[in-house]
Tab-separated table of C-alpha atoms and ligand atoms in Angstrom:
chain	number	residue	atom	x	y	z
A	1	UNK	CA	139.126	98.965	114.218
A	2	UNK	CA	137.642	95.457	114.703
A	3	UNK	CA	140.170	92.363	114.802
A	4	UNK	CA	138.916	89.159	112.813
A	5	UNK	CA	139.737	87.599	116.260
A	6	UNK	CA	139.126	83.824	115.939
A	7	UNK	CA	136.461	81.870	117.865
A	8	UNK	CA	138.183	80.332	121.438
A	9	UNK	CA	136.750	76.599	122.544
A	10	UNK	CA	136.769	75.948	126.017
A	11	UNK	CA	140.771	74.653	126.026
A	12	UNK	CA	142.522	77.622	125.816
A	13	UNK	CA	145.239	75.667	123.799
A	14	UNK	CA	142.580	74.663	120.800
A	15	UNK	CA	141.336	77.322	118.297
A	16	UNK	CA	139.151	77.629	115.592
A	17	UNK	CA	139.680	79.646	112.389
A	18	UNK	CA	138.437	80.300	109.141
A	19	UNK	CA	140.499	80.563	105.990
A	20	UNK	CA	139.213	81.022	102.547
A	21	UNK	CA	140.750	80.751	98.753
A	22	UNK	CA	141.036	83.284	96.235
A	23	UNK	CA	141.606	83.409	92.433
A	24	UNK	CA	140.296	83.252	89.275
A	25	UNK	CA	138.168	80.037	87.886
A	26	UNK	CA	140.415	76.792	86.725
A	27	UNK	CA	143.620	78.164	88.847
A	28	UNK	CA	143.729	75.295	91.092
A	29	UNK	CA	142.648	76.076	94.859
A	30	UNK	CA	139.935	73.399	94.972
A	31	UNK	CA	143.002	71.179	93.612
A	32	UNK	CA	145.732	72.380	96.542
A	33	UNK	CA	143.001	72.238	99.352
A	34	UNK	CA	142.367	68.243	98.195
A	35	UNK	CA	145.894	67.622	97.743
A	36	UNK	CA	146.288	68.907	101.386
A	37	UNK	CA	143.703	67.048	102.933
A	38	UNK	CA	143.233	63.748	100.900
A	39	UNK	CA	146.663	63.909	99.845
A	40	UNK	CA	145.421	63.063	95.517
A	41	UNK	CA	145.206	64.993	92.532
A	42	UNK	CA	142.213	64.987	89.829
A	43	UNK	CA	143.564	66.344	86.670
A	44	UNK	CA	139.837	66.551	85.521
A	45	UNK	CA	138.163	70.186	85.995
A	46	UNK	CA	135.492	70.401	88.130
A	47	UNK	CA	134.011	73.923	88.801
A	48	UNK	CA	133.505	74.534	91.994
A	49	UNK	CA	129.860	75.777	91.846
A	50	UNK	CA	129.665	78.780	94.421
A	51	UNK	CA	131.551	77.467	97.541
A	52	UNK	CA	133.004	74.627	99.261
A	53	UNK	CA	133.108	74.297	102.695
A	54	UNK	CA	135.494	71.749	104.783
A	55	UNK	CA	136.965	71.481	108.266
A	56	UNK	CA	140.222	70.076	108.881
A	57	UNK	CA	142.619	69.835	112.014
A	58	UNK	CA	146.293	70.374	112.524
A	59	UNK	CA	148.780	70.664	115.212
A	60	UNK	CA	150.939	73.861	115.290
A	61	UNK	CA	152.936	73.730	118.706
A	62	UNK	CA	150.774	72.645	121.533
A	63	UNK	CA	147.755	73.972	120.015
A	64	UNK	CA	145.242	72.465	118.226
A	65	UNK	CA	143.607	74.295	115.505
A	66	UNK	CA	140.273	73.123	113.990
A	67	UNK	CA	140.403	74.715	110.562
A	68	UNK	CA	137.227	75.993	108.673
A	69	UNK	CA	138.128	75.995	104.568
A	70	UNK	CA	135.694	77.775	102.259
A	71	UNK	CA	136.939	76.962	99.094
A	72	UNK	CA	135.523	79.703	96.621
A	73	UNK	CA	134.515	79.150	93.107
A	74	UNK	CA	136.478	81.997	90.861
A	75	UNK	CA	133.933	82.467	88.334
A	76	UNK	CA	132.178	85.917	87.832
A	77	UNK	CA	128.767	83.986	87.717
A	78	UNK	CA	129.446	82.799	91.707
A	79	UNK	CA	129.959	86.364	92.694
A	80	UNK	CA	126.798	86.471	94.649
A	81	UNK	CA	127.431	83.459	96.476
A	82	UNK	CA	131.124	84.350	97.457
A	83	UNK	CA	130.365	87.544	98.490
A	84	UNK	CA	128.684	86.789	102.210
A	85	UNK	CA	131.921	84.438	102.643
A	86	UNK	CA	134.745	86.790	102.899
A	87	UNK	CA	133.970	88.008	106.505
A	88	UNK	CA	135.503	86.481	110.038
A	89	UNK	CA	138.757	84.995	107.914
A	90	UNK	CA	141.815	84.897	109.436
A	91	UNK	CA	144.015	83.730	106.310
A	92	UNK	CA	143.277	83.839	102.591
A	93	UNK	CA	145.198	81.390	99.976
A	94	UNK	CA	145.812	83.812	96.846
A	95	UNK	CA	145.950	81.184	94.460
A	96	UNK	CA	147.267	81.871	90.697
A	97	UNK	CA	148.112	79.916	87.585
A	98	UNK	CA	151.827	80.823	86.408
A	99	UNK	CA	150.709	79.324	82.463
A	100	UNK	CA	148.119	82.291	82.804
A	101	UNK	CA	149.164	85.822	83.438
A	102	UNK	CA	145.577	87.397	83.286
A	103	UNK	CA	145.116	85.070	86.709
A	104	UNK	CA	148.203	86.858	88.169
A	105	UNK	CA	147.435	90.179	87.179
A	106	UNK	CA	143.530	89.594	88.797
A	107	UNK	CA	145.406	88.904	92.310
A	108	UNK	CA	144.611	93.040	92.862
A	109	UNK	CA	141.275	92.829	92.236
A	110	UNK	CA	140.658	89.756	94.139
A	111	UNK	CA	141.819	91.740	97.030
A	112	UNK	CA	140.024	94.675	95.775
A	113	UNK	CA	136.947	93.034	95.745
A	114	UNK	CA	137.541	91.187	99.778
A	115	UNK	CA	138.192	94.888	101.149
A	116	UNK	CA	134.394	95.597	99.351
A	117	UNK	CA	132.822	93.043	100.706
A	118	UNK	CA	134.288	93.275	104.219
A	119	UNK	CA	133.125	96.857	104.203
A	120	UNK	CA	134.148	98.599	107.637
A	121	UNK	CA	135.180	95.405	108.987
A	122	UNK	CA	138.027	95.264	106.922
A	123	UNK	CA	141.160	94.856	108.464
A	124	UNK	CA	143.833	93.210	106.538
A	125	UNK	CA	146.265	93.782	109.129
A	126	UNK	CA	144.877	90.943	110.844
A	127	UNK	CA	144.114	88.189	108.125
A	128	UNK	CA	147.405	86.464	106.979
A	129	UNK	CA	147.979	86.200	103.244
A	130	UNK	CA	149.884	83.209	101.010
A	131	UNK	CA	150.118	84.087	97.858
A	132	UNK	CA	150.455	80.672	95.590
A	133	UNK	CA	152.115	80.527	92.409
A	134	UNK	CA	150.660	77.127	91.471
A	135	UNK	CA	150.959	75.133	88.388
A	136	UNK	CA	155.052	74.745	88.245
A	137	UNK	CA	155.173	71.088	87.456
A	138	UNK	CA	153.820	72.797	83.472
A	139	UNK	CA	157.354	74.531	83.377
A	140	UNK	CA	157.267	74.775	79.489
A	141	UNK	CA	154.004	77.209	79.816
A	142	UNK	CA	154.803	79.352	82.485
A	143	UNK	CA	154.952	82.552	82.373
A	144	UNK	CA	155.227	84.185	85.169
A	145	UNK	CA	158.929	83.807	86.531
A	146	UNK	CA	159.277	83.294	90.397
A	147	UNK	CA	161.206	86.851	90.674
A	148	UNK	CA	157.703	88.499	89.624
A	149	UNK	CA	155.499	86.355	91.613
A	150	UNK	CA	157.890	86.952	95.135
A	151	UNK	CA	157.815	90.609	94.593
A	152	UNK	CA	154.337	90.854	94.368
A	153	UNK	CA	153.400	89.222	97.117
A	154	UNK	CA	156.219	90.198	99.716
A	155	UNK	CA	156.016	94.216	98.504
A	156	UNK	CA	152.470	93.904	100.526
A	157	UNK	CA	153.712	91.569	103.219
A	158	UNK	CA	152.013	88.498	101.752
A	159	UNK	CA	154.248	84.766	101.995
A	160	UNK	CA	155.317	83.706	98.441
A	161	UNK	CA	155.146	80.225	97.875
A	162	UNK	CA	155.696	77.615	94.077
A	163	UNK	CA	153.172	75.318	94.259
A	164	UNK	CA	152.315	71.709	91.995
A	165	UNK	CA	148.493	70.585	93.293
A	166	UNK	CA	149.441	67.918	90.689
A	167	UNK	CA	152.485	67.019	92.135
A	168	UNK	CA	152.418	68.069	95.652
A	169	UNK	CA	155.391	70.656	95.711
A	170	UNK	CA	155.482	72.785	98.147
A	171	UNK	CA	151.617	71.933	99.300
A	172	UNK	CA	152.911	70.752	102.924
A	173	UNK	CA	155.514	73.715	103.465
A	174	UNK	CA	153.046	76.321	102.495
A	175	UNK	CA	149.771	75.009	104.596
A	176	UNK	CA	152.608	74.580	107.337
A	177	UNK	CA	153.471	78.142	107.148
A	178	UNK	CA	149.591	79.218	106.544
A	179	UNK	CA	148.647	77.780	110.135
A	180	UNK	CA	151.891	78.752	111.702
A	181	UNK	CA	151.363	81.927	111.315
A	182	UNK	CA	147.681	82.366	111.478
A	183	UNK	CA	148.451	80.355	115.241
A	184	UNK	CA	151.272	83.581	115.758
A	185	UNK	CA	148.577	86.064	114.760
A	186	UNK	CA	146.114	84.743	116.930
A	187	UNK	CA	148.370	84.947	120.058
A	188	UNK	CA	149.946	88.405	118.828
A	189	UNK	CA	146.436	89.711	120.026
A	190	UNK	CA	145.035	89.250	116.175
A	191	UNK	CA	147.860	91.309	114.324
A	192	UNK	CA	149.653	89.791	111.850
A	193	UNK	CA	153.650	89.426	112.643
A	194	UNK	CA	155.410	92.453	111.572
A	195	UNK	CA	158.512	90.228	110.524
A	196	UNK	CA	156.472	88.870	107.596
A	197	UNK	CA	156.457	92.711	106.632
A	198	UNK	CA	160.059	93.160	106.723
A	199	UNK	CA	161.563	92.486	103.768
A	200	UNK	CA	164.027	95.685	102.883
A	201	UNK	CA	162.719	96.981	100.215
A	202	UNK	CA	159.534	99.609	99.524
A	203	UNK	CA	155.779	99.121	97.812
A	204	UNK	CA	157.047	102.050	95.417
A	205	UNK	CA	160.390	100.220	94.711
A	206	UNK	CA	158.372	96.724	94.201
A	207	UNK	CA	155.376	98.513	92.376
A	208	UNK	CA	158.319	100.262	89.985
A	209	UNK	CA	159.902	97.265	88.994
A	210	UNK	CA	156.885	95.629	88.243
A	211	UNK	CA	155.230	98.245	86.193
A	212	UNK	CA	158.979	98.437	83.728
A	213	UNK	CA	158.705	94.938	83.463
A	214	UNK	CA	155.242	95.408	81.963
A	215	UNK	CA	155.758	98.405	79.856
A	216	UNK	CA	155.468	98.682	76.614
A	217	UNK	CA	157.996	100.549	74.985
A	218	UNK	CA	160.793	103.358	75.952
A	219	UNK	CA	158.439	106.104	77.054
A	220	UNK	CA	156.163	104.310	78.999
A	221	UNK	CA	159.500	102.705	80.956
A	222	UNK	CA	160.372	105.817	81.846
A	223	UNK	CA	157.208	106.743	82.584
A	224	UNK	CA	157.374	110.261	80.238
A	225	UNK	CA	154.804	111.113	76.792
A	226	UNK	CA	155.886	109.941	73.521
A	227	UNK	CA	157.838	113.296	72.102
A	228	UNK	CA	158.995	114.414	75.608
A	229	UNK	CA	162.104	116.694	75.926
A	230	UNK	CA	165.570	115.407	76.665
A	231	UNK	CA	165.184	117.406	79.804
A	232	UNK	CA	162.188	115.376	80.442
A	233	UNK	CA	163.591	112.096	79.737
A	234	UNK	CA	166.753	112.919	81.851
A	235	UNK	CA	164.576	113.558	84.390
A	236	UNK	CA	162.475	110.649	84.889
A	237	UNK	CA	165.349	108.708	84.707
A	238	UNK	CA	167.121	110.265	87.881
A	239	UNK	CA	164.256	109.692	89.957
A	240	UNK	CA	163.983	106.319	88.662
A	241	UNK	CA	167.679	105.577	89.066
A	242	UNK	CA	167.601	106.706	92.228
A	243	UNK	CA	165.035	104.473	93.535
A	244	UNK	CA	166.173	101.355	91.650
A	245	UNK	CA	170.171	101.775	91.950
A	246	UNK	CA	171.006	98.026	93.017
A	247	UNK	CA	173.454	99.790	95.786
A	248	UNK	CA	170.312	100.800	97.025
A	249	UNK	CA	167.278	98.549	96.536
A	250	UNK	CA	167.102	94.941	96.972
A	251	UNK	CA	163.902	93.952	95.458
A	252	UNK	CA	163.769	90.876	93.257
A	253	UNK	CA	164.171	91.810	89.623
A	254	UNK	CA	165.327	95.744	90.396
A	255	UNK	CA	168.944	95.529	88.782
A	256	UNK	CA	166.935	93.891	85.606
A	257	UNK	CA	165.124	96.661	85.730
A	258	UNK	CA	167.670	99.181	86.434
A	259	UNK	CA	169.936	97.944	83.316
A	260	UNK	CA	166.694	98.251	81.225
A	261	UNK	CA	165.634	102.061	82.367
A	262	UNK	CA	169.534	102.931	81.383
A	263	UNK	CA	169.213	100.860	78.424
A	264	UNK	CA	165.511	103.129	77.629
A	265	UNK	CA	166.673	106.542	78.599
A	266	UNK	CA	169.850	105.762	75.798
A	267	UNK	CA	167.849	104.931	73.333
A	268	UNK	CA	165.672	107.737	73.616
A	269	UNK	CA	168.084	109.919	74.053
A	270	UNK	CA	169.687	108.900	70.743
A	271	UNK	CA	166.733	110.048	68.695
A	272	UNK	CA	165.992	113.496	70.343
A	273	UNK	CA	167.418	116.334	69.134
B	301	GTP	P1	137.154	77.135	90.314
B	301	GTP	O1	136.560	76.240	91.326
B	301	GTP	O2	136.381	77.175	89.028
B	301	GTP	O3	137.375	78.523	90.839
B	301	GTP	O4	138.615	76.548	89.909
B	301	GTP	P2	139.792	76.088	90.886
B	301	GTP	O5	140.727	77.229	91.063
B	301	GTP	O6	139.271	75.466	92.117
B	301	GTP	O7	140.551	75.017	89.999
B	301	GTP	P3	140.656	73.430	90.218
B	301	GTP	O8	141.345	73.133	91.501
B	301	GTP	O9	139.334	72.833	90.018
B	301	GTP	O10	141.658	73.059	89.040
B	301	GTP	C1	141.448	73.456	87.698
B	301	GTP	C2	142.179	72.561	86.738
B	301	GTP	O11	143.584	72.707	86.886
B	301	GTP	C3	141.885	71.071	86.939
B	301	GTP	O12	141.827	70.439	85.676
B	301	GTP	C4	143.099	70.577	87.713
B	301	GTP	O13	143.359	69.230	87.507
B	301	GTP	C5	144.201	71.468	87.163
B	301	GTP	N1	145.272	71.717	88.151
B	301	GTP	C6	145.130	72.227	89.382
B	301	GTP	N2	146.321	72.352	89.990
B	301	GTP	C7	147.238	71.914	89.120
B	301	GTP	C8	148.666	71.799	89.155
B	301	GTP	O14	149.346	72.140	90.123
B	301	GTP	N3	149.269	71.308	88.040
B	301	GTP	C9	148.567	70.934	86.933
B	301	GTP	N4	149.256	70.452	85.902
B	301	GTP	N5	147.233	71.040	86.868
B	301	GTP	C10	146.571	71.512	87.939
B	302	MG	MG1	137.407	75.164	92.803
């Protein structure tokens, strides 16, 4: 499979690469890209119509890297325009609102639609992913807590970082990160760092504790059909205690959701015969 290996200029210590945003419309990735490189914040909304395009320049190490930013508008309208964009990136900023849970929950489909529109070239192996949870200076409408928004992103090897476009938390430390590693990739021969990957627990342990935290009653916790069996019930909730027991798994949120799939299994237990 093709690498997304970036363009080389003549010094073999400067590089070139592009890196795009993601997320739905209003989340703030025009916002963090201008707080990044003008170093101000517009609390007015202004759409981006289609896509932006910038070039900036940082130092990692001894290298320079001349950074290409295509800033993409998340509107469903600008789908035709985004779509011939995604191609040749070597990092993506997965950008969502934490007042807005439907722009956290889009974060699969956002990738979902990439992969598409890479086609065969896709290779996510090689484009490195920061997953922003921006938005925390609003702390009285958030939403979506920090142990959701980590697990997320580090189940599929993805850097979790809090952001404020508005006021400028964590903006440096996360573009910092962005082209550190992107600079790794590019001299790992285009892969991304398996470290990043690393992080002790499984996608079916993450994906688990995710999916009880969004259930919506007893049943669907344990993952059985309204009416099941005690057998049935008992069941579900081995295999899920196995995987979740906080002995063994260390993913953010897992002995939550431990204590509630013993708290489900009890009270279903208490009203089948
Ligand atoms: P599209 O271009 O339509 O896809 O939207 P976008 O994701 O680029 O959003 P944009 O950066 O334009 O920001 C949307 C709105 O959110 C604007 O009114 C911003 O001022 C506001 N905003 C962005 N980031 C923050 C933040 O960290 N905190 C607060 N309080 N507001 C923010
Ligand atoms: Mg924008």
């Amino acid at each position: 499979m093709e690498t997304n290996a970036p363009k080389r200029r003549d010094n073999k210590k400067s590089l070139r690469v592009k890196v795009i945003s993601l997320g739905n419309a209003e989340v703030g990735k025009s916002c963090i890209i201008k707080r990044y490189c003008e170093k101000r914040f517009v609390p007015k909304y202004l759409a981006t119509i289609g896509i932006d395009y910038g070039v900036t320049k940082v130092q990692v190490r001894d290298r320079e890297i001349k950074v290409n930013i295509f800033d993409m508008a998340g509107h469903p309208f600008f789908y035709e325009v985004r779509n011939e964009f995604y191609k040749d990136s070597q990092g993506v900023l997965l950008v969502y609102d934490v007042g807005l849970r439907e722009s956290f929950d889009a974060l699969d489909s956002w990738l979902g639609e990439m992969k598409q529109e890479m086609g065969s070239q896709a290779n996510m192996d090689s484009i490195v992913f920061i997953v922003c949870a921006n938005k925390v200076d609003l702390t009285k409408r958030r939403v979506v807590d920090e142990g959701e928004g980590r697990l997320w992103a580090e189940s599929r090897g993805f850097t979790y970082f809090e952001t404020s476009a508005q006021s400028g938390e964590g903006i440096n430390e996360m573009f910092q990160a962005f082209f550190s590693t992107i600079t790794d990739m590019c001299e790992n021969g285009g892969k991304r760092p398996v470290a990043e990957v690393n992080v002790g627990f499984t996608k079916e342990q993450a994906d688990t504790v995710r999916r009880i935290r969004n259930s919506k009653d007893s049943w669907d916790m344990l993952g059985v059909k309204p009416g099941a069996t005690r057998e049935e019930v008992n069941k579900a909730y081995r295999k899920l205690a196995v995987l979740l027991h906080p002995d063994k798994c260390v993913a953010p949120g897992s002995e939550d959701a431990f204590k509630a799939v013993v708290n489900a299994r009890t009270s279903l237990l208490k009203n089948i015969k």
